[in-house]
Coordinates of C-alpha atoms and ligand atoms in Angstrom, one line a residue:
X25 CA 30.9 -161.9 -77.1
X26 CA 27.2 -160.8 -76.9
X27 CA 25.8 -157.7 -78.5
X28 CA 27.3 -154.4 -77.2
X29 CA 25.6 -151.0 -76.9
X30 CA 26.4 -148.4 -79.5
X31 CA 26.6 -145.0 -77.9
X32 CA 26.1 -141.5 -79.4
X33 CA 26.2 -138.2 -77.6
X34 CA 23.2 -136.1 -78.7
X35 CA 24.5 -132.6 -79.5
X36 CA 23.8 -129.4 -81.3
X37 CA 26.0 -126.4 -81.9
X38 CA 23.6 -124.3 -80.0
X39 CA 23.4 -122.5 -76.7
X40 CA 21.0 -125.1 -75.4
X41 CA 19.6 -128.4 -76.5
X42 CA 16.4 -129.9 -75.1
X43 CA 17.2 -129.4 -71.4
X44 CA 14.6 -126.6 -71.3
X45 CA 15.5 -123.8 -69.0
X46 CA 18.6 -125.5 -67.7
X47 CA 20.9 -123.0 -69.2
X48 CA 20.5 -121.2 -65.9
X49 CA 22.3 -124.0 -64.0
X50 CA 25.8 -122.7 -63.0
X51 CA 27.5 -125.9 -64.3
X52 CA 25.9 -125.6 -67.7
X53 CA 28.7 -123.9 -69.5
X54 CA 27.5 -124.7 -73.1
X55 CA 25.4 -121.6 -73.4
X56 CA 28.5 -119.3 -73.5
X57 CA 31.2 -121.8 -74.6
X58 CA 29.4 -123.4 -77.6
X59 CA 31.1 -120.8 -79.9
X60 CA 34.6 -121.9 -78.9
X61 CA 36.7 -124.4 -80.8
X62 CA 38.2 -125.5 -77.4
X63 CA 34.8 -126.4 -76.1
X64 CA 34.3 -128.8 -79.0
X65 CA 37.8 -130.4 -78.8
X66 CA 37.4 -130.9 -75.1
X67 CA 34.0 -132.5 -75.7
X68 CA 35.5 -134.8 -78.4
X69 CA 38.3 -135.9 -76.0
X70 CA 35.8 -136.6 -73.2
X71 CA 33.6 -138.7 -75.5
X72 CA 36.5 -140.7 -76.9
X73 CA 37.7 -141.3 -73.3
X74 CA 34.2 -142.8 -72.7
X75 CA 34.5 -144.9 -75.9
X76 CA 31.5 -143.2 -77.4
X77 CA 30.9 -144.3 -81.0
X78 CA 29.8 -140.9 -82.3
X79 CA 28.6 -137.5 -81.6
X80 CA 25.2 -136.9 -83.2
X81 CA 24.7 -133.3 -84.3
X82 CA 21.1 -132.4 -84.6
X83 CA 20.2 -129.3 -86.5
X84 CA 17.3 -127.2 -87.6
X85 CA 17.1 -124.3 -90.0
X86 CA 14.6 -121.9 -88.4
X87 CA 13.2 -120.6 -85.1
X88 CA 10.5 -122.3 -83.1
X89 CA 7.7 -119.9 -83.4
X90 CA 4.5 -122.0 -83.4
X91 CA 3.8 -121.8 -79.7
X92 CA 1.8 -118.6 -79.0
X93 CA 2.3 -117.7 -82.6
X94 CA 5.6 -116.1 -81.6
X95 CA 9.4 -116.7 -81.4
X96 CA 9.5 -115.1 -77.9
X97 CA 9.4 -118.2 -75.7
X98 CA 12.2 -119.8 -77.8
X99 CA 14.4 -116.8 -77.9
X100 CA 14.0 -116.1 -74.1
X101 CA 15.1 -119.6 -73.1
X102 CA 17.5 -120.5 -75.9
X103 CA 15.3 -123.3 -77.5
X104 CA 17.8 -124.5 -80.1
X105 CA 18.6 -120.8 -80.8
X106 CA 21.2 -119.2 -81.2
X107 CA 22.4 -122.1 -83.4
X108 CA 25.6 -122.3 -85.4
X109 CA 26.3 -124.6 -88.4
X110 CA 27.5 -127.9 -86.9
X111 CA 29.6 -129.0 -90.0
X112 CA 32.4 -126.6 -88.9
X113 CA 32.9 -128.3 -85.5
X114 CA 33.6 -131.7 -87.1
X115 CA 37.1 -131.4 -88.6
X116 CA 38.5 -129.8 -85.4
X117 CA 36.9 -132.6 -83.3
X118 CA 38.2 -135.2 -85.7
X119 CA 41.7 -133.8 -85.3
X120 CA 41.5 -134.1 -81.5
X121 CA 40.4 -137.8 -81.7
X122 CA 41.2 -141.0 -83.5
X123 CA 38.0 -143.1 -83.4
X124 CA 35.0 -140.8 -82.5
X125 CA 32.6 -140.5 -85.5
X126 CA 30.3 -137.7 -86.4
X127 CA 26.6 -137.8 -87.5
X128 CA 25.7 -134.5 -89.1
X129 CA 22.1 -133.5 -89.7
X130 CA 21.3 -131.9 -93.0
X131 CA 17.9 -131.2 -94.4
X132 CA 17.0 -132.3 -97.9
X133 CA 14.4 -129.6 -98.1
X134 CA 16.7 -126.6 -97.8
X135 CA 19.9 -127.8 -99.4
X136 CA 20.9 -128.7 -102.9
X137 CA 22.3 -132.3 -103.5
X138 CA 25.2 -131.2 -105.7
X139 CA 26.7 -128.8 -103.1
X140 CA 25.7 -131.1 -100.2
X141 CA 27.4 -134.1 -101.8
X142 CA 30.7 -132.2 -102.0
X143 CA 30.4 -130.9 -98.4
X144 CA 29.9 -134.5 -97.1
X145 CA 32.7 -135.9 -99.2
X146 CA 35.0 -133.2 -97.8
X147 CA 34.1 -134.1 -94.3
X148 CA 34.5 -137.9 -95.0
X149 CA 38.0 -137.2 -96.3
X150 CA 39.0 -134.9 -93.4
X151 CA 37.7 -137.4 -90.8
X152 CA 39.1 -140.4 -92.7
X153 CA 35.8 -142.0 -93.0
X154 CA 34.2 -141.2 -89.7
X155 CA 31.1 -139.5 -91.1
X156 CA 27.3 -140.1 -91.0
X157 CA 24.5 -138.0 -92.4
X158 CA 21.3 -137.7 -90.5
X159 CA 18.7 -137.1 -93.3
X160 CA 15.9 -134.8 -92.2
X161 CA 13.1 -133.2 -94.1
X162 CA 12.5 -130.3 -91.6
X163 CA 9.4 -129.4 -89.8
X164 CA 9.7 -125.7 -89.0
X165 CA 7.5 -123.2 -91.0
X166 CA 10.0 -120.4 -90.2
X167 CA 12.6 -122.3 -92.3
X168 CA 10.2 -122.4 -95.3
X169 CA 9.5 -118.7 -95.0
X170 CA 13.2 -117.9 -94.9
X171 CA 13.8 -119.9 -98.0
X172 CA 11.2 -117.9 -99.8
X173 CA 8.2 -120.2 -99.6
X174 CA 4.8 -119.1 -98.6
X175 CA 4.3 -122.3 -96.6
X176 CA 6.1 -125.5 -95.9
X177 CA 6.2 -128.2 -98.5
X178 CA 3.7 -130.8 -97.3
X179 CA 4.9 -133.5 -95.0
X180 CA 4.6 -136.4 -97.5
X181 CA 6.0 -134.5 -100.4
X182 CA 9.0 -133.5 -98.4
X183 CA 9.8 -137.3 -98.2
X184 CA 9.4 -137.6 -102.0
X185 CA 11.8 -134.7 -102.5
X186 CA 14.2 -136.3 -100.1
X187 CA 14.0 -139.6 -101.9
X188 CA 15.1 -137.9 -105.2
X189 CA 17.7 -135.9 -103.3
X190 CA 19.3 -139.1 -102.0
X191 CA 19.3 -140.6 -105.5
X192 CA 21.3 -137.6 -106.8
X193 CA 23.7 -137.8 -103.9
X194 CA 24.2 -141.5 -104.2
X195 CA 24.9 -141.1 -108.0
X196 CA 27.5 -138.4 -107.2
X197 CA 29.2 -140.5 -104.5
X198 CA 28.9 -144.0 -106.0
X199 CA 28.7 -143.6 -109.8
X200 CA 30.9 -140.6 -110.7
X201 CA 34.6 -141.2 -109.9
X202 CA 36.0 -144.7 -110.3
X203 CA 38.4 -145.9 -107.6
X204 CA 41.2 -145.9 -110.1
X205 CA 40.4 -142.5 -111.7
X206 CA 43.3 -140.8 -110.1
X207 CA 46.6 -142.0 -111.6
X208 CA 49.1 -139.2 -110.8
X209 CA 51.2 -140.3 -113.8
X210 CA 53.9 -137.7 -114.0
X211 CA 55.5 -139.2 -117.2
X212 CA 52.2 -139.3 -119.1
X213 CA 51.3 -135.9 -117.6
X214 CA 48.0 -137.2 -116.4
X215 CA 46.7 -136.5 -112.9
X216 CA 43.3 -138.2 -113.4
X217 CA 41.9 -140.3 -116.2
X218 CA 38.9 -138.4 -117.7
X219 CA 37.4 -141.7 -119.0
X220 CA 37.0 -142.8 -115.4
X221 CA 35.2 -139.6 -114.1
X222 CA 31.6 -140.0 -115.2
X223 CA 28.7 -137.6 -115.5
X224 CA 25.6 -138.8 -113.7
X225 CA 23.0 -137.3 -116.1
X226 CA 20.3 -136.9 -113.4
X227 CA 17.0 -135.5 -114.5
X228 CA 14.1 -135.9 -112.2
X229 CA 11.0 -134.2 -110.8
X230 CA 13.0 -131.8 -108.5
X231 CA 16.6 -131.9 -109.6
X232 CA 18.6 -131.7 -112.8
X233 CA 22.3 -132.5 -112.1
X234 CA 24.5 -133.7 -114.9
X235 CA 27.7 -134.1 -112.7
X236 CA 30.4 -135.1 -112.4
X237 CA 31.0 -135.0 -108.7
X238 CA 33.6 -132.4 -107.6
X239 CA 35.3 -134.6 -105.0
X240 CA 37.3 -137.7 -105.5
X241 CA 36.0 -140.8 -103.7
X242 CA 36.3 -140.5 -99.9
X243 CA 36.9 -143.5 -97.6
X244 CA 33.2 -144.4 -97.3
X245 CA 32.0 -142.7 -100.5
X246 CA 28.4 -142.4 -99.1
X247 CA 28.4 -141.4 -95.4
X248 CA 26.6 -143.7 -93.0
X249 CA 22.9 -142.8 -93.4
X250 CA 20.8 -142.0 -90.3
X251 CA 17.1 -141.3 -90.4
X252 CA 14.4 -140.7 -87.8
X253 CA 11.1 -140.6 -89.6
X254 CA 8.4 -142.6 -87.9
X255 CA 5.2 -141.6 -89.7
X256 CA 4.1 -144.2 -92.3
X257 CA 5.9 -142.2 -95.0
X258 CA 8.9 -141.8 -92.8
X259 CA 9.1 -145.5 -92.0
X260 CA 9.1 -146.3 -95.7
X261 CA 11.9 -143.8 -96.2
X262 CA 13.9 -145.2 -93.3
X263 CA 13.3 -148.8 -94.5
X264 CA 14.8 -147.9 -97.9
X265 CA 17.7 -145.7 -96.9
X266 CA 18.6 -145.8 -93.2
X267 CA 21.6 -147.7 -92.0
X268 CA 21.0 -146.3 -88.5
X269 CA 17.5 -145.3 -87.5
X270 CA 15.9 -143.6 -84.5
X271 CA 12.8 -144.9 -82.9
X272 CA 11.2 -143.6 -79.8
X273 CA 7.9 -145.1 -78.9
X274 CA 6.3 -144.1 -75.6
X275 CA 6.8 -147.6 -74.3
X276 CA 9.5 -150.3 -74.6
X277 CA 6.9 -152.6 -76.4
X278 CA 6.1 -149.8 -78.9
X279 CA 9.8 -149.1 -79.6
X280 CA 10.3 -152.8 -80.2
X281 CA 7.3 -153.0 -82.5
X282 CA 8.5 -149.9 -84.5
X283 CA 12.0 -151.4 -85.0
X284 CA 10.5 -154.6 -86.2
X285 CA 8.0 -152.9 -88.5
X286 CA 10.8 -150.8 -90.2
X287 CA 13.1 -153.9 -90.5
X288 CA 10.2 -155.8 -92.1
X289 CA 9.6 -153.0 -94.6
X290 CA 13.4 -153.0 -95.4
X291 CA 13.3 -156.8 -96.0
X292 CA 10.4 -156.3 -98.3
X293 CA 12.6 -153.9 -100.3
X294 CA 15.3 -156.6 -100.6
X295 CA 17.5 -155.3 -97.8
X296 CA 19.1 -157.4 -95.1
X297 CA 17.6 -156.2 -91.8
X298 CA 20.9 -156.9 -90.2
X299 CA 22.3 -153.9 -92.1
X300 CA 20.2 -151.6 -90.0
X301 CA 21.0 -150.4 -86.5
X302 CA 18.2 -149.0 -84.3
X303 CA 18.7 -146.2 -81.7
X304 CA 16.6 -144.6 -79.1
X305 CA 16.9 -141.7 -76.7
X306 CA 18.6 -142.0 -73.3
X307 CA 18.8 -139.5 -70.5
X308 CA 20.6 -140.3 -67.3
X309 CA 21.1 -138.7 -64.0
X310 CA 23.8 -140.6 -62.1
X311 CA 25.8 -140.0 -58.9
X312 CA 27.7 -142.2 -56.6
X313 CA 24.6 -142.7 -54.5
X314 CA 20.9 -142.7 -55.4
X315 CA 20.2 -139.9 -52.9
X316 CA 22.8 -137.7 -54.6
X317 CA 21.2 -138.5 -58.0
X318 CA 17.8 -137.6 -56.7
X319 CA 19.1 -134.3 -55.3
X320 CA 20.5 -133.4 -58.7
X321 CA 17.2 -134.2 -60.4
X322 CA 15.3 -131.9 -57.9
X323 CA 17.8 -129.2 -58.7
X324 CA 17.2 -129.5 -62.4
X325 CA 13.4 -129.7 -61.9
X326 CA 13.5 -126.3 -60.1
X327 CA 15.1 -124.7 -63.2
X328 CA 12.9 -126.4 -65.8
X329 CA 11.1 -124.1 -68.2
X330 CA 7.6 -125.4 -69.3
X331 CA 7.4 -122.5 -71.8
X332 CA 10.5 -123.6 -73.5
X333 CA 9.3 -127.2 -73.7
X334 CA 6.0 -126.1 -75.2
X335 CA 7.9 -123.9 -77.7
X336 CA 10.0 -126.9 -78.8
X337 CA 6.9 -129.1 -79.0
X338 CA 5.0 -126.4 -81.0
X339 CA 7.6 -126.3 -83.8
X340 CA 8.2 -130.0 -84.0
X341 CA 4.6 -131.1 -83.9
X342 CA 2.6 -128.1 -85.2
X343 CA 0.4 -128.0 -82.1
X344 CA 0.2 -124.6 -80.4
X345 CA -0.4 -125.5 -76.8
X346 CA -1.4 -121.9 -76.0
X347 CA -4.7 -122.6 -77.8
X348 CA -5.8 -125.4 -75.5
X349 CA -7.9 -123.7 -72.9
X350 CA -10.2 -126.4 -71.6
X351 CA -8.2 -128.6 -69.2
X352 CA -10.8 -131.3 -69.1
X353 CA -11.2 -131.7 -72.8
X354 CA -9.4 -134.6 -74.4
X355 CA -6.2 -133.9 -76.3
X356 CA -7.2 -135.1 -79.8
X357 CA -5.0 -136.0 -82.8
X358 CA -5.1 -133.5 -85.6
X359 CA -3.2 -133.7 -88.8
X360 CA -0.4 -131.2 -89.3
X361 CA 2.4 -130.8 -91.9
X362 CA 5.1 -130.8 -89.2
X363 CA 6.8 -133.9 -87.7
X364 CA 4.0 -136.4 -87.2
X365 CA 5.4 -138.7 -84.6
X366 CA 5.6 -136.1 -81.9
X367 CA 1.9 -135.3 -82.5
X368 CA 1.0 -139.0 -82.4
X369 CA 2.9 -139.9 -79.3
X370 CA 0.6 -137.8 -77.1
X371 CA -2.6 -138.7 -79.0
X372 CA -3.3 -141.8 -81.0
X373 CA -0.1 -143.6 -79.9
X374 CA -0.3 -142.6 -76.2
X375 CA -0.7 -145.6 -73.9
X376 CA -4.0 -143.9 -72.7
X377 CA -6.2 -141.1 -73.9
X378 CA -4.9 -137.9 -72.4
X379 CA -6.8 -134.8 -71.2
X380 CA -5.4 -131.3 -72.1
X381 CA -4.6 -130.8 -68.4
X382 CA -2.4 -133.9 -68.3
X383 CA -0.6 -132.9 -71.5
X384 CA 0.1 -129.3 -70.2
X385 CA 1.3 -130.7 -66.9
X386 CA 3.7 -133.0 -68.7
X387 CA 5.4 -130.0 -70.3
X388 CA 5.3 -127.8 -67.2
X389 CA 7.2 -130.2 -65.0
X390 CA 10.4 -132.0 -65.7
X391 CA 9.2 -135.5 -66.5
X392 CA 11.2 -138.1 -64.7
X393 CA 9.5 -140.8 -66.8
X394 CA 12.1 -140.7 -69.5
X395 CA 15.1 -140.3 -67.3
X396 CA 17.1 -143.1 -65.9
X397 CA 18.2 -142.1 -62.4
X398 CA 20.3 -143.7 -59.7
X399 CA 23.7 -144.9 -58.6
X400 CA 25.9 -146.5 -61.3
X401 CA 24.6 -150.0 -60.7
X402 CA 21.0 -149.0 -60.8
X403 CA 21.5 -146.9 -64.0
X404 CA 23.4 -149.8 -65.7
X405 CA 20.6 -152.2 -64.6
X406 CA 17.9 -150.1 -66.3
X407 CA 20.0 -149.5 -69.4
X408 CA 20.7 -153.2 -69.7
X409 CA 17.1 -154.2 -69.2
X410 CA 15.9 -151.7 -71.8
X411 CA 18.6 -152.7 -74.2
X412 CA 17.7 -156.4 -73.9
X413 CA 13.9 -155.9 -73.9
X414 CA 13.6 -153.6 -77.0
X415 CA 16.2 -155.0 -79.2
X416 CA 17.7 -151.5 -79.8
X417 CA 21.3 -151.5 -80.9
X418 CA 22.2 -148.2 -79.3
X419 CA 21.4 -145.0 -77.6
X420 CA 21.5 -141.3 -78.3
X421 CA 22.5 -139.9 -74.9
X422 CA 21.0 -136.5 -74.0
X423 CA 22.3 -134.5 -71.1
X424 CA 20.8 -132.0 -68.7
X425 CA 24.1 -130.3 -67.9
X426 CA 26.8 -130.0 -70.6
X427 CA 29.4 -131.3 -70.3
X428 CA 28.8 -132.3 -66.7
X429 CA 26.2 -135.0 -67.4
X430 CA 28.3 -136.6 -70.1
X431 CA 31.4 -136.5 -67.8
X432 CA 29.4 -138.3 -65.1
X433 CA 28.3 -140.9 -67.5
X434 CA 31.9 -141.5 -68.7
X435 CA 33.2 -141.7 -65.2
X436 CA 30.4 -143.7 -63.4
X437 CA 28.3 -145.6 -65.9
X438 CA 30.7 -146.6 -68.7
X439 CA 33.0 -148.7 -66.4
X440 CA 29.9 -150.5 -65.0
X441 CA 28.6 -151.3 -68.5
X442 CA 32.1 -152.5 -69.5
X443 CA 32.2 -154.7 -66.5
X444 CA 29.0 -156.3 -67.6
X445 CA 30.4 -156.9 -71.1
X446 CA 27.7 -154.9 -72.8
X447 CA 29.9 -152.0 -73.8
X448 CA 33.2 -151.9 -75.6
X449 CA 36.6 -151.5 -73.8
X450 CA 38.4 -150.8 -77.1
X451 CA 37.4 -149.2 -80.4
X452 CA 37.3 -151.3 -83.5
X453 CA 39.6 -150.2 -86.3
X454 CA 38.4 -148.6 -89.6
X455 CA 35.8 -146.2 -90.8
X456 CA 32.5 -145.5 -89.1
X457 CA 30.6 -148.0 -91.3
X458 CA 33.3 -150.7 -90.5
X459 CA 33.0 -150.0 -86.8
X460 CA 29.3 -150.5 -87.0
X461 CA 29.0 -153.4 -89.4
X462 CA 32.4 -155.1 -89.5
X463 CA 35.9 -155.0 -91.1
X464 CA 36.0 -154.5 -94.9
X465 CA 32.6 -152.9 -95.0
X466 CA 33.7 -149.3 -95.4
X467 CA 31.3 -148.8 -98.4
X468 CA 27.5 -149.2 -98.8
X469 CA 26.5 -152.9 -98.9
X470 CA 25.3 -154.3 -102.2
X471 CA 21.6 -154.5 -101.0
X472 CA 21.4 -150.8 -100.3
X473 CA 19.6 -148.6 -102.9
X474 CA 22.6 -146.3 -103.1
X475 CA 24.9 -149.2 -104.1
X476 CA 22.4 -150.3 -106.7
X477 CA 23.0 -147.0 -108.6
X478 CA 26.7 -147.9 -109.1
X479 CA 27.6 -148.2 -112.8
X480 CA 31.1 -149.5 -112.6
Ligands
FMN118 C1 16.7 -138.7 -82.2 C2 16.0 -137.8 -83.2 C3 16.8 -136.8 -83.7 C4 16.2 -135.9 -84.6 N1 17.0 -134.9 -85.1 C5 16.4 -134.0 -85.9 C6 17.2 -132.9 -86.3 O1 18.3 -132.7 -86.0 N2 16.6 -132.0 -87.1 C7 15.3 -132.1 -87.6 O2 14.9 -131.3 -88.4 N3 14.6 -133.2 -87.2 C8 15.1 -134.1 -86.4 N4 14.4 -135.1 -85.9 C9 13.0 -135.2 -86.4 C10 12.9 -136.3 -87.5 O3 13.8 -136.0 -88.6 C11 11.5 -136.3 -88.1 O4 11.1 -135.1 -88.6 C12 10.6 -136.7 -87.0 O5 11.0 -137.9 -86.3 C13 9.2 -136.9 -87.5 O6 9.1 -137.8 -88.5 P1 7.8 -138.1 -89.2 O7 7.2 -136.9 -89.7 O8 8.1 -139.2 -90.3 O9 6.9 -138.7 -88.1 C14 14.9 -136.0 -85.0 C15 14.1 -137.1 -84.5 C16 14.7 -137.9 -83.6 C17 13.8 -139.0 -83.0

């Protein structure tokens, strides 16, 4: 059997995701149902019916308020706000399913590793090993202010802090409780053997954590590690830690090159590049006929909000598009302390040098360039070509209408991909890491830096 597509649903426990302005569409029920447990269990069952590997919960800890120097555009159009804590949706979705896994975004800048490690162990226990952690360093200045900082910790330093954060977490997960620590010996009156529960004695630049870990070892110990940094510092971080990474170059060739670059960096660090799966974004508008799919896209385009799109871009890149008044000037790269790949994709990494007018237009109109549209065969053709050309292992599927676009994908595209043999018809057994990398591999592989911190 050839390589098969790994599929995640891109989600957020918010009123809207990145379908800017489309909360107004009558079929978009998420903006009033995202607060209901039933909404998330129905979503979980739908995704498991479509044999999705995981639901990927993005998360931010702040309001997007860079565009126009104001939160107004974000609040008006529900740009990732209001936003609940995604961790709470996971146990209920796990209970409604057997195989679907969960990638949870947690920021290393605004959490503490000791408390975080316990929360992740808890979720790994409750899901029976179906958990991943998307490690982010956070790009919103409003998050920094709400955590009492005058300004954001600088971009590169955030990665240094993240690196130590992961060290602490790995030590708690991998080097604290031995597998045989819990004995439950009623006669000897010993629940767990204290000699097998170790302190970690971590003392670093940012954290001092003696341990031990509060949770007993969960099925995977360390959750599957996701990462999406694509700046040079981000790539080094991904090469060291990521088991699943996101790359999203403006072209298929750039995506392929980015994947290869990170895998090369991983190899230089002594990791097997086969232990890394690469993902990219996918957005699909599908209908039984191409004409119907085009009609849907036209409907979505009429509801699009350019203001919301600019608000989201402002927070993630640090570029306030309201300040660009000369349409004929070139849109130049400038360094910011926000996420750097968003800034680069429209400037130094853009396939051609863009004028301000072109950049603003690309936000004002729903851009069909990144959407795969057509009947099921046409959509499957394009997915297959992209999958084969770029060498990605999987996709994070976005959706204009929730849950409608996901339901269309499950009903129309999944059977077509299955017919072509490039998508699973049955789940593999085991934890999330085993489903991704093979039976018996529930725990971090030996070449991973987290595994190298094991002491027993
Ligand atoms: C698919 C994908 C999902 C992401 N999800 C989040 C997220 O949920 N929260 C967040 O703060 N950043 C998220 N990011 C942003 C990344 O964590 C990172 O900040 C961004 O890619 C810029 O990285 P760089 O500064 O190394 O270029 C995501 C990026 C991608 C490509």
